[in-house]
CSV table of C-alpha atoms in Angstrom, one decimal:
chain,number,residue,atom,x,y,z
A,12,UNK,CA,11.8,38.3,-2.2
A,13,UNK,CA,8.9,36.5,-0.5
A,14,UNK,CA,6.4,38.0,-2.9
A,15,UNK,CA,8.5,37.1,-5.9
A,16,UNK,CA,8.8,33.5,-4.8
A,17,UNK,CA,5.0,33.3,-4.4
A,18,UNK,CA,4.6,34.8,-7.9
A,19,UNK,CA,7.0,32.2,-9.4
A,20,UNK,CA,5.3,29.3,-7.6
A,21,UNK,CA,1.9,30.4,-8.9
A,22,UNK,CA,3.2,30.4,-12.4
A,23,UNK,CA,4.5,26.8,-12.0
A,24,UNK,CA,1.3,25.5,-10.5
A,25,UNK,CA,-0.8,27.1,-13.3
A,26,UNK,CA,1.1,25.0,-15.9
A,27,UNK,CA,-1.4,22.8,-17.7
A,28,UNK,CA,1.2,20.1,-18.3
A,29,UNK,CA,1.8,19.9,-14.6
A,30,UNK,CA,-2.0,19.5,-13.8
A,31,UNK,CA,-2.4,16.8,-16.5
A,32,UNK,CA,0.7,14.8,-15.4
A,33,UNK,CA,-0.3,15.1,-11.7
A,34,UNK,CA,-3.8,13.6,-12.4
A,35,UNK,CA,-2.0,10.9,-14.4
A,36,UNK,CA,0.3,10.2,-11.4
A,37,UNK,CA,-2.8,9.8,-9.1
A,38,UNK,CA,-4.4,7.4,-11.6
A,39,UNK,CA,-1.2,5.5,-12.0
A,40,UNK,CA,-0.6,5.1,-8.3
A,41,UNK,CA,-4.2,3.9,-7.8
A,42,UNK,CA,-4.0,1.5,-10.7
A,43,UNK,CA,-0.7,0.0,-9.4
A,44,UNK,CA,-2.1,-0.5,-5.9
A,45,UNK,CA,-5.3,-2.1,-7.1
A,46,UNK,CA,-3.3,-4.4,-9.3
A,47,UNK,CA,-1.0,-5.3,-6.4
A,48,UNK,CA,-3.9,-6.0,-4.1
A,49,UNK,CA,-5.2,-8.5,-6.6
A,50,UNK,CA,-1.7,-10.1,-6.8
A,51,UNK,CA,-1.6,-10.5,-3.0
A,52,UNK,CA,-5.0,-12.2,-3.1
A,53,UNK,CA,-3.9,-14.6,-5.8
A,54,UNK,CA,-0.8,-15.4,-3.8
A,55,UNK,CA,1.7,-14.1,-6.4
A,56,UNK,CA,3.1,-11.7,-3.8
A,57,UNK,CA,3.7,-12.5,-0.2
A,58,UNK,CA,4.3,-15.8,1.6
A,59,UNK,CA,0.6,-16.6,1.9
A,60,UNK,CA,-2.5,-15.2,0.4
A,61,UNK,CA,-5.0,-13.0,2.2
A,62,UNK,CA,-7.7,-15.5,1.6
A,63,UNK,CA,-5.5,-18.3,3.1
A,64,UNK,CA,-5.7,-16.6,6.5
A,65,UNK,CA,-9.5,-16.3,6.3
A,66,UNK,CA,-9.4,-12.5,6.6
A,67,UNK,CA,-6.9,-12.8,9.5
A,68,UNK,CA,-3.6,-11.1,9.4
A,69,UNK,CA,-0.4,-12.8,10.6
A,70,UNK,CA,0.5,-11.1,13.9
A,71,UNK,CA,4.0,-9.7,14.5
A,72,UNK,CA,6.2,-12.5,15.9
A,73,UNK,CA,9.7,-11.9,17.0
A,74,UNK,CA,12.0,-14.8,16.1
A,75,UNK,CA,15.4,-15.3,17.7
A,76,UNK,CA,17.8,-18.0,18.9
A,77,UNK,CA,16.0,-17.8,22.2
A,78,UNK,CA,12.6,-18.9,21.0
A,79,UNK,CA,13.2,-20.7,17.7
A,80,UNK,CA,13.4,-24.2,19.3
A,81,UNK,CA,10.1,-23.5,21.0
A,82,UNK,CA,8.5,-22.4,17.7
A,83,UNK,CA,9.9,-25.5,15.9
A,84,UNK,CA,8.4,-27.8,18.6
A,85,UNK,CA,5.0,-26.0,18.4
A,86,UNK,CA,5.0,-26.4,14.6
A,87,UNK,CA,5.9,-30.1,14.8
A,88,UNK,CA,3.2,-30.7,17.3
A,89,UNK,CA,0.7,-28.9,15.2
A,90,UNK,CA,1.6,-30.7,12.0
A,91,UNK,CA,1.3,-34.1,13.8
A,92,UNK,CA,-2.3,-33.5,14.6
A,93,UNK,CA,-4.4,-35.7,12.4
A,94,UNK,CA,-7.6,-33.6,12.6
A,95,UNK,CA,-6.0,-30.7,10.6
A,96,UNK,CA,-5.7,-32.8,7.4
A,97,UNK,CA,-8.3,-33.8,4.9
A,98,UNK,CA,-8.1,-35.9,1.7
A,99,UNK,CA,-7.1,-33.9,-1.4
A,100,UNK,CA,-9.7,-34.1,-4.2
A,101,UNK,CA,-8.2,-32.5,-7.2
A,102,UNK,CA,-11.5,-32.3,-9.0
A,103,UNK,CA,-12.9,-30.0,-6.3
A,104,UNK,CA,-9.9,-27.7,-6.1
A,105,UNK,CA,-10.5,-24.2,-7.5
A,106,UNK,CA,-8.1,-22.7,-10.1
A,107,UNK,CA,-5.6,-20.5,-8.4
A,108,UNK,CA,-6.0,-22.0,-4.9
A,109,UNK,CA,-2.7,-22.9,-3.1
A,110,UNK,CA,-2.5,-26.2,-1.4
A,111,UNK,CA,-0.5,-26.8,1.8
A,112,UNK,CA,0.6,-30.3,2.8
A,113,UNK,CA,2.2,-29.6,6.2
A,114,UNK,CA,4.5,-32.4,7.3
A,115,UNK,CA,3.5,-34.5,4.3
A,116,UNK,CA,5.0,-32.0,1.8
A,117,UNK,CA,8.6,-31.5,0.7
A,118,UNK,CA,10.6,-28.3,1.4
A,119,UNK,CA,11.8,-27.4,-2.0
A,120,UNK,CA,14.1,-24.6,-0.7
A,121,UNK,CA,15.9,-27.0,1.7
A,122,UNK,CA,16.1,-29.8,-1.0
A,123,UNK,CA,17.6,-27.4,-3.6
A,124,UNK,CA,20.2,-26.2,-1.1
A,125,UNK,CA,21.1,-29.8,-0.1
A,126,UNK,CA,21.4,-30.6,-3.9
A,127,UNK,CA,23.6,-27.6,-4.5
A,128,UNK,CA,25.9,-28.5,-1.6
A,129,UNK,CA,26.1,-32.1,-2.9
A,130,UNK,CA,24.5,-33.6,0.2
A,131,UNK,CA,21.9,-35.3,-2.0
A,132,UNK,CA,21.8,-36.3,-5.7
A,133,UNK,CA,19.2,-35.4,-8.2
A,134,UNK,CA,17.9,-39.0,-8.0
A,135,UNK,CA,17.5,-38.8,-4.3
A,136,UNK,CA,15.8,-35.4,-4.6
A,137,UNK,CA,13.3,-36.8,-7.1
A,138,UNK,CA,12.7,-39.8,-4.8
A,139,UNK,CA,11.9,-37.5,-1.9
A,140,UNK,CA,9.5,-35.5,-4.0
A,141,UNK,CA,7.8,-38.6,-5.4
A,142,UNK,CA,7.4,-40.2,-1.9
A,143,UNK,CA,5.9,-37.0,-0.5
A,144,UNK,CA,2.3,-37.6,0.6
A,145,UNK,CA,0.2,-35.2,-1.5
A,146,UNK,CA,-3.0,-37.1,-0.9
A,147,UNK,CA,-3.6,-35.1,2.3
A,148,UNK,CA,-3.8,-31.3,2.6
A,149,UNK,CA,-4.3,-29.0,5.6
A,150,UNK,CA,-7.9,-27.9,6.0
A,151,UNK,CA,-8.6,-24.3,5.2
A,152,UNK,CA,-9.9,-23.5,8.6
A,153,UNK,CA,-6.5,-24.5,10.2
A,154,UNK,CA,-4.4,-22.4,7.8
A,155,UNK,CA,-4.3,-19.2,10.0
A,156,UNK,CA,-3.0,-21.2,13.0
A,157,UNK,CA,-0.6,-23.1,10.7
A,158,UNK,CA,1.0,-19.9,9.3
A,159,UNK,CA,1.4,-18.4,12.7
A,160,UNK,CA,3.8,-21.2,13.5
A,161,UNK,CA,5.2,-22.1,10.0
A,162,UNK,CA,6.1,-18.6,8.8
A,163,UNK,CA,8.5,-17.6,11.6
A,164,UNK,CA,10.2,-21.0,11.5
A,165,UNK,CA,10.4,-20.9,7.7
A,166,UNK,CA,12.0,-17.4,7.7
A,167,UNK,CA,14.5,-18.5,10.3
A,168,UNK,CA,15.5,-21.6,8.4
A,169,UNK,CA,15.7,-19.7,5.1
A,170,UNK,CA,18.0,-17.1,6.8
A,171,UNK,CA,20.3,-19.9,8.1
A,172,UNK,CA,20.5,-21.3,4.6
A,173,UNK,CA,21.3,-17.8,3.2
A,174,UNK,CA,24.3,-17.5,5.5
A,175,UNK,CA,25.8,-20.7,4.2
A,176,UNK,CA,24.7,-20.0,0.6
A,177,UNK,CA,26.3,-16.5,0.5
A,178,UNK,CA,29.5,-17.7,2.1
A,179,UNK,CA,29.8,-20.5,-0.4
A,180,UNK,CA,29.0,-18.1,-3.3
A,181,UNK,CA,31.7,-15.7,-2.1
A,182,UNK,CA,34.3,-18.4,-2.5
A,183,UNK,CA,33.3,-19.0,-6.1
A,184,UNK,CA,33.6,-15.4,-7.2
A,185,UNK,CA,36.6,-14.2,-9.1
A,186,UNK,CA,36.3,-10.4,-8.6
A,187,UNK,CA,37.0,-8.8,-5.3
A,188,UNK,CA,33.8,-6.8,-5.4
A,189,UNK,CA,31.6,-9.9,-5.9
A,190,UNK,CA,33.4,-11.7,-3.1
A,191,UNK,CA,32.9,-8.8,-0.7
A,192,UNK,CA,29.2,-8.5,-1.8
A,193,UNK,CA,28.3,-12.1,-1.0
A,194,UNK,CA,30.2,-11.9,2.3
A,195,UNK,CA,28.2,-8.7,3.1
A,196,UNK,CA,25.0,-10.6,2.4
A,197,UNK,CA,26.2,-13.4,4.6
A,198,UNK,CA,27.0,-10.9,7.4
A,199,UNK,CA,23.6,-9.3,7.2
A,200,UNK,CA,21.9,-12.8,7.4
A,201,UNK,CA,24.1,-13.6,10.4
A,202,UNK,CA,23.1,-10.4,12.1
A,203,UNK,CA,19.5,-11.3,11.6
A,204,UNK,CA,20.0,-14.6,13.2
A,205,UNK,CA,22.1,-13.2,16.1
A,206,UNK,CA,19.9,-10.2,16.8
A,207,UNK,CA,16.5,-11.7,15.9
A,208,UNK,CA,13.9,-10.3,13.6
A,209,UNK,CA,10.2,-9.8,13.3
A,210,UNK,CA,7.8,-11.5,10.9
A,211,UNK,CA,4.2,-10.7,10.3
A,212,UNK,CA,1.7,-9.3,7.9
A,213,UNK,CA,3.2,-6.2,6.2
A,214,UNK,CA,1.7,-6.2,2.7
A,215,UNK,CA,0.8,-2.5,3.0
A,216,UNK,CA,4.3,-1.6,3.8
A,217,UNK,CA,5.8,-4.0,1.2
A,218,UNK,CA,3.6,-2.5,-1.5
A,219,UNK,CA,4.6,1.1,-0.5
A,220,UNK,CA,8.2,0.2,-1.1
A,221,UNK,CA,7.3,-1.3,-4.4
A,222,UNK,CA,5.2,1.8,-5.3
A,223,UNK,CA,8.1,4.1,-4.5
A,224,UNK,CA,10.3,2.4,-7.0
A,225,UNK,CA,10.3,2.4,-10.8
A,226,UNK,CA,6.7,1.4,-11.2
A,227,UNK,CA,5.3,4.8,-10.2
A,228,UNK,CA,8.5,6.8,-9.6
A,229,UNK,CA,8.5,7.7,-13.3
A,230,UNK,CA,5.3,9.6,-12.8
A,231,UNK,CA,6.9,11.7,-10.1
A,232,UNK,CA,9.8,12.5,-12.4
A,233,UNK,CA,7.4,13.6,-15.1
A,234,UNK,CA,5.5,15.8,-12.8
A,235,UNK,CA,8.7,17.6,-11.8
A,236,UNK,CA,10.1,17.9,-15.3
A,237,UNK,CA,6.9,19.1,-16.9
A,238,UNK,CA,6.2,21.5,-14.1
A,239,UNK,CA,9.6,23.2,-14.3
A,240,UNK,CA,10.5,22.9,-18.0
A,241,UNK,CA,9.0,26.3,-18.8
A,242,UNK,CA,10.2,28.3,-15.7
A,243,UNK,CA,12.6,30.2,-18.0
A,244,UNK,CA,11.5,29.2,-21.5
A,245,UNK,CA,7.9,30.5,-20.8
A,246,UNK,CA,9.3,33.9,-20.0
A,247,UNK,CA,11.7,33.9,-23.0
A,248,UNK,CA,8.9,33.0,-25.4
A,249,UNK,CA,6.5,35.7,-23.9
A,250,UNK,CA,9.2,38.3,-23.3
A,251,UNK,CA,8.1,38.7,-19.7
A,252,UNK,CA,11.6,38.2,-18.5
A,253,UNK,CA,12.5,41.7,-19.8
A,254,UNK,CA,9.5,43.0,-17.9
A,255,UNK,CA,10.6,41.4,-14.7
A,256,UNK,CA,14.1,42.8,-15.0
A,257,UNK,CA,12.8,46.3,-15.6
A,258,UNK,CA,11.5,46.3,-12.1
A,259,UNK,CA,13.6,46.7,-8.9
A,260,UNK,CA,14.4,43.0,-9.0
A,261,UNK,CA,17.9,42.2,-10.4
A,262,UNK,CA,18.9,39.1,-12.2
A,263,UNK,CA,20.3,37.4,-9.0
A,264,UNK,CA,17.1,38.1,-7.1
A,265,UNK,CA,14.9,36.8,-10.0
A,266,UNK,CA,17.0,33.6,-10.4
A,267,UNK,CA,17.1,33.0,-6.7
A,268,UNK,CA,13.3,33.3,-6.5
A,269,UNK,CA,12.9,30.8,-9.3
A,270,UNK,CA,15.2,28.3,-7.6
A,271,UNK,CA,13.5,28.7,-4.3
A,272,UNK,CA,10.0,28.4,-5.9
A,273,UNK,CA,11.2,25.3,-7.7
A,274,UNK,CA,12.5,23.6,-4.5
A,275,UNK,CA,9.1,24.3,-2.9
A,276,UNK,CA,7.4,22.9,-5.9
A,277,UNK,CA,9.5,19.7,-5.8
A,278,UNK,CA,8.7,19.4,-2.1
A,279,UNK,CA,5.0,19.7,-2.8
A,280,UNK,CA,5.2,17.1,-5.5
A,281,UNK,CA,7.2,14.8,-3.3
A,282,UNK,CA,4.7,15.2,-0.4
A,283,UNK,CA,1.7,14.5,-2.7
A,284,UNK,CA,3.4,11.5,-4.2
A,285,UNK,CA,4.4,10.1,-0.8
A,286,UNK,CA,0.9,10.8,0.6
A,287,UNK,CA,-0.7,9.0,-2.3
A,288,UNK,CA,1.5,6.0,-1.9
A,289,UNK,CA,0.9,5.7,1.8
A,290,UNK,CA,-2.8,6.4,2.0
A,291,UNK,CA,-3.8,4.3,-1.0
A,292,UNK,CA,-1.7,1.3,0.0
A,293,UNK,CA,-2.7,1.5,3.6
A,294,UNK,CA,-6.4,1.9,2.6
A,295,UNK,CA,-6.4,-1.3,0.6
A,296,UNK,CA,-3.7,-3.4,2.3
A,297,UNK,CA,-3.6,-2.0,5.9
A,298,UNK,CA,-0.8,-0.4,7.9
A,299,UNK,CA,0.1,-3.6,9.9
A,300,UNK,CA,3.7,-4.6,10.1
A,301,UNK,CA,5.6,-1.4,10.9
A,302,UNK,CA,8.0,-3.4,13.1
A,303,UNK,CA,8.4,-6.3,10.6
A,304,UNK,CA,11.9,-6.7,9.1
A,305,UNK,CA,15.2,-8.3,9.3
A,306,UNK,CA,18.1,-5.9,9.9
A,307,UNK,CA,15.8,-2.9,10.1
A,308,UNK,CA,12.0,-2.5,10.5
A,309,UNK,CA,9.7,-1.3,7.7
A,310,UNK,CA,9.2,2.0,9.4
A,311,UNK,CA,13.0,2.5,9.8
A,312,UNK,CA,13.5,1.7,6.1
A,313,UNK,CA,10.7,4.1,5.2
A,314,UNK,CA,12.3,7.1,7.0
A,315,UNK,CA,15.7,6.1,5.6
A,316,UNK,CA,14.6,6.3,2.0
A,317,UNK,CA,12.3,9.3,2.2
A,318,UNK,CA,15.1,11.9,2.4
A,319,UNK,CA,16.9,10.2,-0.5
A,320,UNK,CA,13.8,10.4,-2.8
A,321,UNK,CA,13.3,14.1,-1.9
A,322,UNK,CA,16.9,14.8,-2.7
A,323,UNK,CA,16.5,13.1,-6.1
A,324,UNK,CA,13.4,15.3,-6.8
A,325,UNK,CA,15.3,18.5,-6.0
A,326,UNK,CA,18.3,17.5,-8.2
A,327,UNK,CA,15.9,16.5,-11.1
A,328,UNK,CA,14.4,20.0,-10.6
A,329,UNK,CA,17.9,21.7,-10.8
A,330,UNK,CA,18.8,19.8,-14.0
A,331,UNK,CA,15.4,20.8,-15.6
A,332,UNK,CA,15.9,24.5,-14.6
A,333,UNK,CA,19.4,24.5,-16.0
A,334,UNK,CA,18.2,23.1,-19.4
A,335,UNK,CA,15.2,25.5,-19.3
A,336,UNK,CA,17.5,28.5,-18.8
A,337,UNK,CA,19.3,27.6,-22.1
A,338,UNK,CA,16.3,27.0,-24.3
A,339,UNK,CA,13.5,29.1,-25.7
A,340,UNK,CA,10.8,26.5,-26.4
A,341,UNK,CA,8.9,24.6,-23.7
A,342,UNK,CA,8.6,21.4,-25.8
A,343,UNK,CA,12.3,21.3,-26.5
A,344,UNK,CA,13.1,22.0,-22.8
A,345,UNK,CA,10.8,19.2,-21.7
A,346,UNK,CA,12.2,16.7,-24.2
A,347,UNK,CA,15.8,17.5,-23.4
A,348,UNK,CA,15.2,17.3,-19.7
A,349,UNK,CA,13.5,13.9,-20.0
A,350,UNK,CA,16.4,12.6,-22.0
A,351,UNK,CA,19.1,13.9,-19.7
A,352,UNK,CA,17.3,12.9,-16.5
A,353,UNK,CA,16.1,9.4,-17.6
A,354,UNK,CA,19.2,8.3,-19.6
A,355,UNK,CA,20.9,6.9,-16.4
A,356,UNK,CA,17.9,4.6,-15.8
A,357,UNK,CA,18.1,3.3,-19.4
A,358,UNK,CA,21.8,2.7,-19.0
A,359,UNK,CA,21.3,0.7,-15.8
A,360,UNK,CA,18.4,-1.4,-17.4
A,361,UNK,CA,19.5,-2.0,-20.9
A,362,UNK,CA,23.3,-2.1,-20.7
A,363,UNK,CA,25.8,-4.2,-18.9
A,364,UNK,CA,29.3,-3.3,-18.0
A,365,UNK,CA,31.9,-5.1,-15.9
A,366,UNK,CA,33.2,-1.7,-14.7
A,367,UNK,CA,31.9,-1.5,-11.1
A,368,UNK,CA,32.7,2.2,-10.7
A,369,UNK,CA,30.7,3.2,-13.8
A,370,UNK,CA,27.6,1.1,-12.9
A,371,UNK,CA,27.5,2.3,-9.3
A,372,UNK,CA,27.9,5.9,-10.4
A,373,UNK,CA,24.9,5.5,-12.8
A,374,UNK,CA,22.9,3.9,-9.9
A,375,UNK,CA,23.6,7.0,-7.8
A,376,UNK,CA,22.2,9.4,-10.3
A,377,UNK,CA,19.2,11.6,-9.3
A,378,UNK,CA,16.7,9.6,-11.3
A,379,UNK,CA,17.7,6.4,-9.5
A,380,UNK,CA,17.3,8.2,-6.2
A,381,UNK,CA,13.7,9.0,-7.1
A,382,UNK,CA,13.1,5.6,-8.4
A,383,UNK,CA,14.5,4.0,-5.4
A,384,UNK,CA,16.6,1.2,-6.9
A,385,UNK,CA,18.2,0.8,-3.5
A,386,UNK,CA,14.8,0.1,-1.8
A,387,UNK,CA,14.0,-3.3,-3.0
A,388,UNK,CA,17.5,-4.7,-3.1
A,389,UNK,CA,20.6,-4.1,-0.9
A,390,UNK,CA,22.8,-2.1,-3.2
A,391,UNK,CA,26.4,-1.5,-2.1
A,392,UNK,CA,29.0,0.6,-3.8
A,393,UNK,CA,32.7,-0.5,-4.0
A,394,UNK,CA,35.2,2.1,-2.8
A,395,UNK,CA,38.8,1.8,-1.5
A,396,UNK,CA,38.5,-2.0,-1.4
A,397,UNK,CA,35.4,-1.8,0.9
A,398,UNK,CA,31.7,-1.9,0.4
A,399,UNK,CA,29.6,1.1,1.4
A,400,UNK,CA,25.9,1.8,1.3
A,401,UNK,CA,25.0,3.3,-2.1
A,402,UNK,CA,23.1,6.1,-0.4
A,403,UNK,CA,26.5,7.5,0.8
A,404,UNK,CA,27.3,8.4,-2.8
A,405,UNK,CA,24.1,10.5,-3.0
A,406,UNK,CA,25.8,13.2,-1.0
A,407,UNK,CA,28.8,13.9,-3.4
A,408,UNK,CA,26.4,13.5,-6.4
A,409,UNK,CA,24.1,16.1,-4.9
A,410,UNK,CA,27.0,18.5,-4.3
A,411,UNK,CA,28.3,18.1,-7.8
A,412,UNK,CA,25.0,18.5,-9.6
A,413,UNK,CA,24.1,21.5,-7.5
A,414,UNK,CA,27.6,23.1,-8.0
A,415,UNK,CA,27.1,22.7,-11.8
A,416,UNK,CA,23.5,23.6,-12.2
A,417,UNK,CA,23.2,26.8,-10.1
A,418,UNK,CA,26.0,28.7,-11.9
A,419,UNK,CA,24.7,27.4,-15.3
A,420,UNK,CA,21.2,28.6,-14.5
A,421,UNK,CA,22.4,32.1,-13.6
A,422,UNK,CA,24.9,32.3,-16.4
A,423,UNK,CA,22.5,31.1,-19.1
A,424,UNK,CA,19.8,33.5,-17.8
A,425,UNK,CA,22.2,36.5,-17.9
A,426,UNK,CA,23.5,35.6,-21.4
A,427,UNK,CA,20.0,35.5,-22.7
A,428,UNK,CA,19.4,39.0,-21.3
A,429,UNK,CA,22.5,40.4,-22.8
A,430,UNK,CA,21.7,38.7,-26.2
A,431,UNK,CA,18.2,40.3,-26.2
């Protein structure tokens, strides 16, 4: 059996389609990361640009009820220092530079929240904005020190606002699911306030989570599908399946070896994909910020999603094998596998339905496990009048897909032998 598995695995790895798509995946991962690095430098991602900090990285700072007053006081004292400000000369500002006004500026997030609650009118908000002193800005050399104080206070204040916002939004919802969802978000924000959280530079980790989602996840799906689409069809077209079965290996042993080899192949692709995401992002953005996070740290989230992505890879592999066992042409096998595996993603992106059970079932399909739609947003499923983590649904989905695909693979392979 061991020799047969090795034989099957070698056949998979010799597939030219696999080699081409694997190289494409590497190029895609590198291009995505380089693009993201540029976005962080421009300030389109993250709370402050890398250049704002003068090459420094915001250290990890734990924020809680115990130290927030001290942090607020330190920030106020810093913003009241006259020497940190300089006159703003718009003619000398470079395009793309972000300007920080300190105490002289207006907190748009806080103003918008007060406006939504009815505490201020639009006229009052405009008056506050117009009266904000934008003639003075914080000097560039003081920005690193400023963000070390401003960032933890800002995150804490934003989280407090989120508690109120989500509780208010929950009251405005008509469906029970939406009410529970916003109450869940409010609960998570409360837990962050009560338990404390860590802020700091974590752009490398943030970009890994982004890379493990749709942007590059499609490449992993392609590597798996194109690597496995000819496991059976390749033998059918070359009539080598009959040769295999003329040996001492029976149908069950041959099918078992193909399935085991395919799982090993999926694991290899998954490890390569994960290694590329981690090494490339850490190389360009650094590995700082493992402990940063609200209800869980970056490293905890990472090890929570990794098994789910691998599970999705294996299930995509099973589906591709089942389709390959039915068809005799590799191109047809690849095309059908792509359609079947990626359709759930298209449904979730391009269609809208008010049926919660349908939408969450689509979100729990194997392709969405690989793409990690649950990574960047907190996705909760609605079951028995309660909210549960979407990843809980991955288990029954995996059981169902496996229970369908394995018998189909064996039956289709056996029928082909009888037919021929």
